[in-house]
Amino acid sequence: MKFVNVGNALKVTCVGFAAGVVLRVVQMLFFFDYDTGFYTDGGLMAWLSFGVPVASGLLASWMCFRSRRYFGPYTPRRNMPAGLAALFSGLALLASAALQWMDLRMESGSAGEYRVLHLLFLACCALFGLTQVFVSLGFFQGRNGLRKAPLLYLTGVLWGVSGLILVYVFYAKSSSMVENLFAVLSGVFLLLCQFYLCKLFAGVDEEGAAKRAFVTGIFAVVLTVSYTLPNLVLLLLGRTYSGEIPPAVQAACLVAALYQLVFLVTFRKYSLRRTPKGGAEPGPARHGRAG
């Protein structure tokens, strides 16, 4: 079917998180009690705001799997949108680390475990932010900036691991199952996408890594954007609830998800090439060689 392709899968992804954002804003404005933390409609809108992004993610992922012949070797080329997205995400992650440090200094009486895990996450934000700034130079120049240090992008994986641990330990304890699912699953898929991007940049199983980066990245985008963007917007209206993930942490996750979206969209345009329907093109594996 002509409809089933990577390009349309990404369009479904964008529609999914846009619908998720609207549904969650409506739910949090009209069907959520901020004093008790419970829903006022029995949770119908909450499950709808979660189910629509998940359904769009499943559809888009299926379309990617059906279009697996489009996933070929990674060919670095000049990619201005991805470069700008990487640069913006890197600077935003550095700003998030600074804000988290300021928050921790104000919470001088916080418990040891709380302080240690938050310090770990902000340190990973800083390291990943610096890596993103460095990677952006490769996008601007049309080169794989990681070819001489392919494991440098593990900072993104460490960032994902530390963020998932932080959320699971301290912020996945809401009375709402939907809030917990949003918080944990978005962290899981952000981590998985970073892992497959690391493999892709390192030149390890590029075809398989690219396909899995698309599938996990799709879920990372629809869940993270649907969850964090409405929360940050509602924060401006003074709508916060007990146990909500700190804004600086949510902002770090949001910019990472948006970077993943831009990378996937532009990667499809600049770096994917068709391979035979029977499998990948024969040839030696490449390890970050500039194209």
PDB file of N, CA, C and O in Angstrom, residues 161-203:
ATOM      1  N   VAL A 161      18.798   7.086  31.119  1.00  0.00           N
ATOM      2  CA  VAL A 161      18.759   6.186  32.272  1.00  0.00           C
ATOM      3  C   VAL A 161      18.532   6.968  33.565  1.00  0.00           C
ATOM      4  O   VAL A 161      17.680   6.611  34.390  1.00  0.00           O
ATOM      5  N   SER A 162      19.294   8.052  33.753  1.00  0.00           N
ATOM      6  CA  SER A 162      19.167   8.836  34.980  1.00  0.00           C
ATOM      7  C   SER A 162      17.791   9.477  35.082  1.00  0.00           C
ATOM      8  O   SER A 162      17.203   9.550  36.168  1.00  0.00           O
ATOM      9  N   GLY A 163      17.246   9.933  33.949  1.00  0.00           N
ATOM     10  CA  GLY A 163      15.911  10.526  33.965  1.00  0.00           C
ATOM     11  C   GLY A 163      14.839   9.523  34.305  1.00  0.00           C
ATOM     12  O   GLY A 163      13.908   9.817  35.070  1.00  0.00           O
ATOM     13  N   LEU A 164      14.957   8.309  33.753  1.00  0.00           N
ATOM     14  CA  LEU A 164      13.969   7.273  34.040  1.00  0.00           C
ATOM     15  C   LEU A 164      14.004   6.876  35.514  1.00  0.00           C
ATOM     16  O   LEU A 164      12.962   6.705  36.153  1.00  0.00           O
ATOM     17  N   ILE A 165      15.209   6.731  36.075  1.00  0.00           N
ATOM     18  CA  ILE A 165      15.341   6.396  37.492  1.00  0.00           C
ATOM     19  C   ILE A 165      14.736   7.493  38.355  1.00  0.00           C
ATOM     20  O   ILE A 165      13.992   7.230  39.312  1.00  0.00           O
ATOM     21  N   LEU A 166      15.028   8.733  38.017  1.00  0.00           N
ATOM     22  CA  LEU A 166      14.520   9.876  38.786  1.00  0.00           C
ATOM     23  C   LEU A 166      13.000   9.897  38.794  1.00  0.00           C
ATOM     24  O   LEU A 166      12.372  10.044  39.854  1.00  0.00           O
ATOM     25  N   VAL A 167      12.407   9.740  37.618  1.00  0.00           N
ATOM     26  CA  VAL A 167      10.946   9.784  37.514  1.00  0.00           C
ATOM     27  C   VAL A 167      10.320   8.600  38.244  1.00  0.00           C
ATOM     28  O   VAL A 167       9.326   8.759  38.966  1.00  0.00           O
ATOM     29  N   TYR A 168      10.887   7.413  38.062  1.00  0.00           N
ATOM     30  CA  TYR A 168      10.304   6.219  38.675  1.00  0.00           C
ATOM     31  C   TYR A 168      10.351   6.280  40.202  1.00  0.00           C
ATOM     32  O   TYR A 168       9.395   5.906  40.880  1.00  0.00           O
ATOM     33  N   VAL A 169      11.448   6.774  40.738  1.00  0.00           N
ATOM     34  CA  VAL A 169      11.615   6.792  42.193  1.00  0.00           C
ATOM     35  C   VAL A 169      10.776   7.873  42.859  1.00  0.00           C
ATOM     36  O   VAL A 169      10.150   7.644  43.904  1.00  0.00           O
ATOM     37  N   PHE A 170      10.698   9.060  42.242  1.00  0.00           N
ATOM     38  CA  PHE A 170      10.089  10.198  42.932  1.00  0.00           C
ATOM     39  C   PHE A 170       8.785  10.708  42.331  1.00  0.00           C
ATOM     40  O   PHE A 170       7.989  11.328  43.051  1.00  0.00           O
ATOM     41  N   TYR A 171       8.529  10.466  41.053  1.00  0.00           N
ATOM     42  CA  TYR A 171       7.399  11.146  40.425  1.00  0.00           C
ATOM     43  C   TYR A 171       6.388  10.224  39.763  1.00  0.00           C
ATOM     44  O   TYR A 171       5.471  10.712  39.102  1.00  0.00           O
ATOM     45  N   ALA A 172       6.504   8.930  39.930  1.00  0.00           N
ATOM     46  CA  ALA A 172       5.520   7.994  39.389  1.00  0.00           C
ATOM     47  C   ALA A 172       4.674   7.427  40.520  1.00  0.00           C
ATOM     48  O   ALA A 172       4.407   6.232  40.584  1.00  0.00           O
ATOM     49  N   LYS A 173       4.265   8.314  41.432  1.00  0.00           N
ATOM     50  CA  LYS A 173       3.506   7.896  42.611  1.00  0.00           C
ATOM     51  C   LYS A 173       2.181   8.641  42.717  1.00  0.00           C
ATOM     52  O   LYS A 173       1.633   8.823  43.789  1.00  0.00           O
ATOM     53  N   SER A 174       1.686   9.088  41.569  1.00  0.00           N
ATOM     54  CA  SER A 174       0.433   9.816  41.549  1.00  0.00           C
ATOM     55  C   SER A 174      -0.734   8.878  41.825  1.00  0.00           C
ATOM     56  O   SER A 174      -0.658   7.661  41.601  1.00  0.00           O
ATOM     57  N   SER A 175      -1.832   9.439  42.310  1.00  0.00           N
ATOM     58  CA  SER A 175      -3.054   8.647  42.499  1.00  0.00           C
ATOM     59  C   SER A 175      -3.675   8.289  41.157  1.00  0.00           C
ATOM     60  O   SER A 175      -4.557   7.432  41.082  1.00  0.00           O
ATOM     61  N   SER A 176      -3.203   8.931  40.085  1.00  0.00           N
ATOM     62  CA  SER A 176      -3.706   8.684  38.740  1.00  0.00           C
ATOM     63  C   SER A 176      -2.799   7.710  37.999  1.00  0.00           C
ATOM     64  O   SER A 176      -1.609   7.958  37.840  1.00  0.00           O
ATOM     65  N   MET A 177      -3.385   6.628  37.526  1.00  0.00           N
ATOM     66  CA  MET A 177      -2.638   5.662  36.732  1.00  0.00           C
ATOM     67  C   MET A 177      -2.145   6.283  35.428  1.00  0.00           C
ATOM     68  O   MET A 177      -1.028   6.012  34.968  1.00  0.00           O
ATOM     69  N   VAL A 178      -2.955   7.166  34.835  1.00  0.00           N
ATOM     70  CA  VAL A 178      -2.565   7.793  33.580  1.00  0.00           C
ATOM     71  C   VAL A 178      -1.327   8.665  33.769  1.00  0.00           C
ATOM     72  O   VAL A 178      -0.407   8.644  32.945  1.00  0.00           O
ATOM     73  N   GLU A 179      -1.276   9.443  34.857  1.00  0.00           N
ATOM     74  CA  GLU A 179      -0.106  10.279  35.120  1.00  0.00           C
ATOM     75  C   GLU A 179       1.152   9.423  35.242  1.00  0.00           C
ATOM     76  O   GLU A 179       2.207   9.768  34.713  1.00  0.00           O
ATOM     77  N   ASN A 180       1.039   8.316  35.948  1.00  0.00           N
ATOM     78  CA  ASN A 180       2.186   7.429  36.126  1.00  0.00           C
ATOM     79  C   ASN A 180       2.625   6.799  34.804  1.00  0.00           C
ATOM     80  O   ASN A 180       3.825   6.673  34.535  1.00  0.00           O
ATOM     81  N   LEU A 181       1.653   6.405  33.990  1.00  0.00           N
ATOM     82  CA  LEU A 181       1.992   5.809  32.700  1.00  0.00           C
ATOM     83  C   LEU A 181       2.672   6.824  31.792  1.00  0.00           C
ATOM     84  O   LEU A 181       3.674   6.509  31.131  1.00  0.00           O
ATOM     85  N   PHE A 182       2.143   8.030  31.752  1.00  0.00           N
ATOM     86  CA  PHE A 182       2.767   9.076  30.956  1.00  0.00           C
ATOM     87  C   PHE A 182       4.215   9.299  31.393  1.00  0.00           C
ATOM     88  O   PHE A 182       5.138   9.353  30.581  1.00  0.00           O
ATOM     89  N   ALA A 183       4.400   9.456  32.707  1.00  0.00           N
ATOM     90  CA  ALA A 183       5.724   9.788  33.234  1.00  0.00           C
ATOM     91  C   ALA A 183       6.742   8.688  32.951  1.00  0.00           C
ATOM     92  O   ALA A 183       7.864   8.956  32.503  1.00  0.00           O
ATOM     93  N   VAL A 184       6.357   7.429  33.204  1.00  0.00           N
ATOM     94  CA  VAL A 184       7.302   6.322  33.069  1.00  0.00           C
ATOM     95  C   VAL A 184       7.520   5.931  31.608  1.00  0.00           C
ATOM     96  O   VAL A 184       8.668   5.783  31.156  1.00  0.00           O
ATOM     97  N   LEU A 185       6.443   5.781  30.856  1.00  0.00           N
ATOM     98  CA  LEU A 185       6.597   5.311  29.476  1.00  0.00           C
ATOM     99  C   LEU A 185       7.305   6.337  28.601  1.00  0.00           C
ATOM    100  O   LEU A 185       8.088   5.968  27.712  1.00  0.00           O
ATOM    101  N   SER A 186       7.049   7.614  28.822  1.00  0.00           N
ATOM    102  CA  SER A 186       7.774   8.615  28.040  1.00  0.00           C
ATOM    103  C   SER A 186       9.269   8.529  28.339  1.00  0.00           C
ATOM    104  O   SER A 186      10.105   8.646  27.427  1.00  0.00           O
ATOM    105  N   GLY A 187       9.625   8.293  29.607  1.00  0.00           N
ATOM    106  CA  GLY A 187      11.031   8.123  29.962  1.00  0.00           C
ATOM    107  C   GLY A 187      11.641   6.887  29.340  1.00  0.00           C
ATOM    108  O   GLY A 187      12.800   6.917  28.884  1.00  0.00           O
ATOM    109  N   VAL A 188      10.881   5.804  29.303  1.00  0.00           N
ATOM    110  CA  VAL A 188      11.373   4.554  28.718  1.00  0.00           C
ATOM    111  C   VAL A 188      11.689   4.734  27.235  1.00  0.00           C
ATOM    112  O   VAL A 188      12.758   4.346  26.747  1.00  0.00           O
ATOM    113  N   PHE A 189      10.774   5.357  26.504  1.00  0.00           N
ATOM    114  CA  PHE A 189      10.976   5.480  25.054  1.00  0.00           C
ATOM    115  C   PHE A 189      11.998   6.553  24.699  1.00  0.00           C
ATOM    116  O   PHE A 189      12.693   6.428  23.681  1.00  0.00           O
ATOM    117  N   LEU A 190      12.120   7.596  25.520  1.00  0.00           N
ATOM    118  CA  LEU A 190      13.212   8.548  25.307  1.00  0.00           C
ATOM    119  C   LEU A 190      14.563   7.844  25.438  1.00  0.00           C
ATOM    120  O   LEU A 190      15.472   8.058  24.634  1.00  0.00           O
ATOM    121  N   LEU A 191      14.672   6.982  26.450  1.00  0.00           N
ATOM    122  CA  LEU A 191      15.902   6.229  26.655  1.00  0.00           C
ATOM    123  C   LEU A 191      16.179   5.292  25.490  1.00  0.00           C
ATOM    124  O   LEU A 191      17.306   5.230  24.964  1.00  0.00           O
ATOM    125  N   LEU A 192      15.168   4.536  25.054  1.00  0.00           N
ATOM    126  CA  LEU A 192      15.365   3.579  23.966  1.00  0.00           C
ATOM    127  C   LEU A 192      15.761   4.283  22.671  1.00  0.00           C
ATOM    128  O   LEU A 192      16.647   3.817  21.941  1.00  0.00           O
ATOM    129  N   CYS A 193      15.112   5.407  22.380  1.00  0.00           N
ATOM    130  CA  CYS A 193      15.460   6.125  21.160  1.00  0.00           C
ATOM    131  C   CYS A 193      16.900   6.634  21.220  1.00  0.00           C
ATOM    132  O   CYS A 193      17.642   6.548  20.237  1.00  0.00           O
ATOM    133  N   GLN A 194      17.319   7.141  22.392  1.00  0.00           N
ATOM    134  CA  GLN A 194      18.700   7.597  22.519  1.00  0.00           C
ATOM    135  C   GLN A 194      19.680   6.445  22.327  1.00  0.00           C
ATOM    136  O   GLN A 194      20.752   6.614  21.742  1.00  0.00           O
ATOM    137  N   PHE A 195      19.320   5.274  22.804  1.00  0.00           N
ATOM    138  CA  PHE A 195      20.185   4.102  22.653  1.00  0.00           C
ATOM    139  C   PHE A 195      20.368   3.745  21.176  1.00  0.00           C
ATOM    140  O   PHE A 195      21.494   3.497  20.708  1.00  0.00           O
ATOM    141  N   TYR A 196      19.260   3.756  20.427  1.00  0.00           N
ATOM    142  CA  TYR A 196      19.367   3.388  19.009  1.00  0.00           C
ATOM    143  C   TYR A 196      20.018   4.495  18.186  1.00  0.00           C
ATOM    144  O   TYR A 196      20.702   4.206  17.197  1.00  0.00           O
ATOM    145  N   LEU A 197      19.848   5.746  18.584  1.00  0.00           N
ATOM    146  CA  LEU A 197      20.583   6.819  17.915  1.00  0.00           C
ATOM    147  C   LEU A 197      22.082   6.675  18.156  1.00  0.00           C
ATOM    148  O   LEU A 197      22.899   6.944  17.258  1.00  0.00           O
ATOM    149  N   CYS A 198      22.449   6.256  19.364  1.00  0.00           N
ATOM    150  CA  CYS A 198      23.857   6.016  19.683  1.00  0.00           C
ATOM    151  C   CYS A 198      24.432   4.931  18.768  1.00  0.00           C
ATOM    152  O   CYS A 198      25.528   5.078  18.218  1.00  0.00           O
ATOM    153  N   LYS A 199      23.693   3.844  18.582  1.00  0.00           N
ATOM    154  CA  LYS A 199      24.140   2.782  17.685  1.00  0.00           C
ATOM    155  C   LYS A 199      24.238   3.284  16.243  1.00  0.00           C
ATOM    156  O   LYS A 199      25.181   2.950  15.522  1.00  0.00           O
ATOM    157  N   LEU A 200      23.274   4.094  15.854  1.00  0.00           N
ATOM    158  CA  LEU A 200      23.261   4.605  14.491  1.00  0.00           C
ATOM    159  C   LEU A 200      24.474   5.479  14.217  1.00  0.00           C
ATOM    160  O   LEU A 200      25.161   5.325  13.199  1.00  0.00           O
ATOM    161  N   PHE A 201      24.770   6.404  15.136  1.00  0.00           N
ATOM    162  CA  PHE A 201      25.921   7.285  14.948  1.00  0.00           C
ATOM    163  C   PHE A 201      27.243   6.523  15.031  1.00  0.00           C
ATOM    164  O   PHE A 201      28.233   6.923  14.419  1.00  0.00           O
ATOM    165  N   ALA A 202      27.250   5.423  15.803  1.00  0.00           N
ATOM    166  CA  ALA A 202      28.467   4.626  15.937  1.00  0.00           C
ATOM    167  C   ALA A 202      28.676   3.670  14.769  1.00  0.00           C
ATOM    168  O   ALA A 202      29.717   3.025  14.673  1.00  0.00           O
ATOM    169  N   GLY A 203      27.676   3.549  13.890  1.00  0.00           N
ATOM    170  CA  GLY A 203      27.800   2.665  12.738  1.00  0.00           C
ATOM    171  C   GLY A 203      27.579   1.203  13.055  1.00  0.00           C
ATOM    172  O   GLY A 203      28.057   0.334  12.357  1.00  0.00           O
TER     173      GLY A 203
END
